[in-house]
Coordinates of N, CA and C in Angstrom, one line a residue:
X21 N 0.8 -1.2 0.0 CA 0.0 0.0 0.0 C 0.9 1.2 0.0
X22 N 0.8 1.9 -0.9 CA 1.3 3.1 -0.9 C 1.2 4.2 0.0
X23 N 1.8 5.6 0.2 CA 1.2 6.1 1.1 C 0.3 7.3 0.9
X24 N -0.1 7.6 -0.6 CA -0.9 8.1 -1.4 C -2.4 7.4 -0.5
X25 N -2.4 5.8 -0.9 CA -3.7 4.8 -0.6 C -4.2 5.4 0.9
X26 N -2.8 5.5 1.6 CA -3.0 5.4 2.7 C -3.8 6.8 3.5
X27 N -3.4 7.9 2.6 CA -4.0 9.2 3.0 C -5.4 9.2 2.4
X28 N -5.6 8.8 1.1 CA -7.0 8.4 1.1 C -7.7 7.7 1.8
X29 N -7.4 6.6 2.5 CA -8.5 6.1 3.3 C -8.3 6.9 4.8
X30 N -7.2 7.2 4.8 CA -7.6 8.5 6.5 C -8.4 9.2 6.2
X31 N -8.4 10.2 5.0 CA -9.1 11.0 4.9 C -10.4 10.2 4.7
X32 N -10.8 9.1 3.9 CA -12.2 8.7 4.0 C -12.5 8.4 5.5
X33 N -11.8 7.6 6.4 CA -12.5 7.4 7.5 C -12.6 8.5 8.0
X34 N -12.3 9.5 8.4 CA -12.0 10.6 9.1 C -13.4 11.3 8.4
X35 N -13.7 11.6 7.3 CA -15.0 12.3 6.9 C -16.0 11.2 7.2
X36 N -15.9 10.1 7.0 CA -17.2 9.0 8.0 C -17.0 9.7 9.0
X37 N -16.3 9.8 9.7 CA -16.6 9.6 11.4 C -17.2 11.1 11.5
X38 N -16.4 12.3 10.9 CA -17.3 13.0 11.2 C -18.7 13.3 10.8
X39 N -19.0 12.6 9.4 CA -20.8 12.9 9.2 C -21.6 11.7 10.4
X40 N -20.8 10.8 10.9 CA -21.2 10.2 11.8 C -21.7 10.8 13.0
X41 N -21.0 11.6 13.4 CA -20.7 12.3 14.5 C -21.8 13.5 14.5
X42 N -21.5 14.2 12.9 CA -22.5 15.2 12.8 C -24.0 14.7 12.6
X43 N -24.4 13.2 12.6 CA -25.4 13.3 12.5 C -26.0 12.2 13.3
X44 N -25.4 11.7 14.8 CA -25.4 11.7 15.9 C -25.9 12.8 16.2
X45 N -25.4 13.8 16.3 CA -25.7 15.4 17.2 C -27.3 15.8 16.6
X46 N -27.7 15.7 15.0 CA -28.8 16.2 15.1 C -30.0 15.7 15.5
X47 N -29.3 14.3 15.6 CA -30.9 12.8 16.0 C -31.0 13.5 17.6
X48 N -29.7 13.5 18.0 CA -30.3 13.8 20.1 C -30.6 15.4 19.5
X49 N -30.5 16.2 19.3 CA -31.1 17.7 19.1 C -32.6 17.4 18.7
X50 N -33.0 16.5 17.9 CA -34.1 16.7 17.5 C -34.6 15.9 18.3
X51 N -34.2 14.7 18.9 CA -35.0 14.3 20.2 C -35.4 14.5 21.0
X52 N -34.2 15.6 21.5 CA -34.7 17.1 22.8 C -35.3 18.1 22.0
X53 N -35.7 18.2 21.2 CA -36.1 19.7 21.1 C -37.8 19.6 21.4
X54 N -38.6 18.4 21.0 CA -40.1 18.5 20.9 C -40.4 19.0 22.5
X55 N -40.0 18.2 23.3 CA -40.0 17.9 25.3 C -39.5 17.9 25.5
X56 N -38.3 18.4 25.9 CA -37.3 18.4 27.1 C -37.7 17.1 27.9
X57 N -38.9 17.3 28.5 CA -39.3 17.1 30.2 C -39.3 15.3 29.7
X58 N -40.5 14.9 28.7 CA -41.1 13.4 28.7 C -39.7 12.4 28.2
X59 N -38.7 13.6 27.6 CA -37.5 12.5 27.2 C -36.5 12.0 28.4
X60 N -36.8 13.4 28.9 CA -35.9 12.9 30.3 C -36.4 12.2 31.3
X61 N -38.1 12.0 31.5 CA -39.0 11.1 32.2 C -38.8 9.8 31.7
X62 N -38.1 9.2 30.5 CA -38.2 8.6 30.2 C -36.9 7.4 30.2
X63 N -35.7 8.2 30.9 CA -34.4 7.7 31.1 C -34.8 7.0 32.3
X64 N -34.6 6.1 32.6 CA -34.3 5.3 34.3 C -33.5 6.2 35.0

């Protein structure tokens, strides 16, 4: 593997992880945003 290959796939995992990440963040924003109160009633 060269190390051309090798900066391509950091850079691909590295942009996975962040739309991963960024779209982690909007599922719990949009989870919290309807109630606050029933989502948090709803943790043990």
């Amino acid at each position: 593997m060269s190390s051309e290959d090798k900066i391509k796939l950091l850079s691909n995992v590295i942009k996975y992880m962040f739309e991963t990440e960024v779209y982690l963040r909007v599922q719990e924003l949009l989870l919290l945003s309807p109630s606050k109160s029933s989502v948090h009633n709803s943790i043990p």
